[in-house]
Structures are given as structure tokens and as C-alpha cells.
Amino acid sequence: MILAFNLLMLVWLVIGVNAASDSGENCADELCRDANDVGTAIGAGVVLFIWMAGAVILGVIWLVTRPSSGRAARRRPPQRW
């Protein structure tokens, strides 16, 4: 699940940046190209933020729900005399 999420986010980032770079060819002046670059950077930043937030959430869920490895010290019941 975590690997699929990471692959999906990587594909989303690459497709988004590629689509934004293609749309910059329609600009006639420098201001339009600069605004396109800023918009691309903001969009990539939003995708990266969603990616990191999702990775942290999925990582915590994975750590909390995975089975115990049995390597932790087991608590012995108290001895009665």
C-alpha cells in the first residue's frame, strides 16, 4: 500500500510538472512565462506536501498495526513465595 501510494504520487508529480512545462509555450511575453514557472513551483510544492503528509500517515498506521516481532522483553508474572 505504501509503495503504491509513493508510485502514484511520483507519477502525479512528473505528469503535473510535464504538463505545466508544455503549457508555457503559449505565452507571448516574459511575464507570462515567469507566472507559469511560479505556478508550476507552487503546484509541485502542493503535491510534495500531500506526498509527505500521506507517507507519514501511512507510515504511522503501518508501525501501529504490524505484528509484534517478539524481540521486546517480555514481562514475567510476579513470583509468589
C-alpha positions as a LaTeX table, in Angstrom:
\begin{tabular}{lrrr}
\hline
Residue & $x$ (\AA) & $y$ (\AA) & $z$ (\AA) \\
\hline
Met1 & 0.00 & 0.00 & 0.00 \\
Ile2 & 2.79 & 2.40 & 0.90 \\
Leu3 & 4.74 & 1.58 & $-2.25$ \\
Ala4 & 1.64 & 2.04 & $-4.42$ \\
Phe5 & 0.98 & 5.42 & $-2.78$ \\
Asn6 & 4.57 & 6.53 & $-3.41$ \\
Leu7 & 4.43 & 5.38 & $-7.03$ \\
Leu8 & 1.11 & 7.19 & $-7.56$ \\
Met9 & 2.48 & 10.42 & $-6.08$ \\
Leu10 & 5.65 & 10.22 & $-8.19$ \\
Val11 & 3.59 & 9.75 & $-11.35$ \\
Trp12 & 1.32 & 12.67 & $-10.35$ \\
Leu13 & 4.34 & 14.93 & $-9.77$ \\
Val14 & 6.04 & 14.03 & $-13.07$ \\
Ile15 & 2.83 & 14.38 & $-15.11$ \\
Gly16 & 1.96 & 17.68 & $-13.44$ \\
Val17 & 5.36 & 19.26 & $-14.00$ \\
Asn18 & 5.49 & 17.98 & $-17.56$ \\
Ala19 & 2.02 & 19.35 & $-18.36$ \\
Ala20 & 2.90 & 22.71 & $-16.84$ \\
Ser21 & 6.10 & 22.98 & $-18.86$ \\
Asp22 & 4.17 & 22.26 & $-22.06$ \\
Ser23 & 1.61 & 24.99 & $-21.39$ \\
Gly24 & 4.35 & 27.63 & $-21.12$ \\
Glu25 & 4.82 & 27.57 & $-24.89$ \\
Asn26 & 1.57 & 29.51 & $-25.34$ \\
Cys27 & 2.96 & 32.55 & $-23.55$ \\
Ala28 & 3.94 & 35.52 & $-25.67$ \\
Asp29 & 5.89 & 37.61 & $-23.16$ \\
Glu30 & 8.35 & 37.08 & $-20.32$ \\
Leu31 & 5.81 & 37.90 & $-17.59$ \\
Cys32 & 3.52 & 35.09 & $-18.72$ \\
Arg33 & 6.41 & 32.57 & $-18.74$ \\
Asp34 & 7.52 & 33.69 & $-15.28$ \\
Ala35 & 3.98 & 33.35 & $-13.93$ \\
Asn36 & 3.79 & 29.87 & $-15.45$ \\
Asp37 & 7.03 & 28.90 & $-13.71$ \\
Val38 & 5.76 & 30.20 & $-10.36$ \\
Gly39 & 2.50 & 28.31 & $-10.77$ \\
Thr40 & 4.40 & 25.13 & $-11.61$ \\
Ala41 & 6.55 & 25.51 & $-8.49$ \\
Ile42 & 3.51 & 26.10 & $-6.28$ \\
Gly43 & 1.71 & 23.09 & $-7.77$ \\
Ala44 & 4.76 & 20.87 & $-7.31$ \\
Gly45 & 5.06 & 22.08 & $-3.71$ \\
Val46 & 1.43 & 21.18 & $-3.00$ \\
Val47 & 1.93 & 17.71 & $-4.48$ \\
Leu48 & 5.09 & 17.23 & $-2.39$ \\
Phe49 & 3.26 & 18.35 & 0.76 \\
Ile50 & 0.42 & 15.88 & 0.11 \\
Trp51 & 3.01 & 13.18 & $-0.62$ \\
Met52 & 4.90 & 13.73 & 2.64 \\
Ala53 & 1.73 & 14.01 & 4.75 \\
Gly54 & 0.36 & 10.80 & 3.25 \\
Ala55 & 3.67 & 8.99 & 3.71 \\
Val56 & 3.80 & 9.99 & 7.39 \\
Ile57 & 0.19 & 8.93 & 7.98 \\
Leu58 & 0.63 & 5.59 & 6.20 \\
Gly59 & 3.95 & 5.01 & 7.98 \\
Val60 & 2.39 & 5.56 & 11.40 \\
Ile61 & $-0.51$ & 3.26 & 10.53 \\
Trp62 & 1.97 & 0.62 & 9.37 \\
Leu63 & 4.03 & 0.89 & 12.56 \\
Val64 & 0.99 & 0.72 & 14.83 \\
Thr65 & $-0.70$ & $-2.22$ & 13.10 \\
Arg66 & 2.23 & $-4.50$ & 12.30 \\
Pro67 & 2.51 & $-7.68$ & 14.38 \\
Ser68 & 4.96 & $-7.86$ & 17.23 \\
Ser69 & 8.33 & $-9.35$ & 16.35 \\
Gly70 & 8.73 & $-10.92$ & 19.78 \\
Arg71 & 12.10 & $-9.27$ & 20.31 \\
Ala72 & 10.89 & $-7.00$ & 23.07 \\
Ala73 & 11.47 & $-8.00$ & 26.66 \\
Arg74 & 8.52 & $-9.96$ & 27.87 \\
Arg75 & 7.16 & $-9.21$ & 31.29 \\
Arg76 & 7.24 & $-12.16$ & 33.64 \\
Pro77 & 4.47 & $-12.61$ & 36.16 \\
Pro78 & 5.49 & $-11.88$ & 39.74 \\
Gln79 & 6.75 & $-14.87$ & 41.72 \\
Arg80 & 4.74 & $-15.85$ & 44.76 \\
Trp81 & 6.62 & $-17.29$ & 47.73 \\
\hline
\end{tabular}
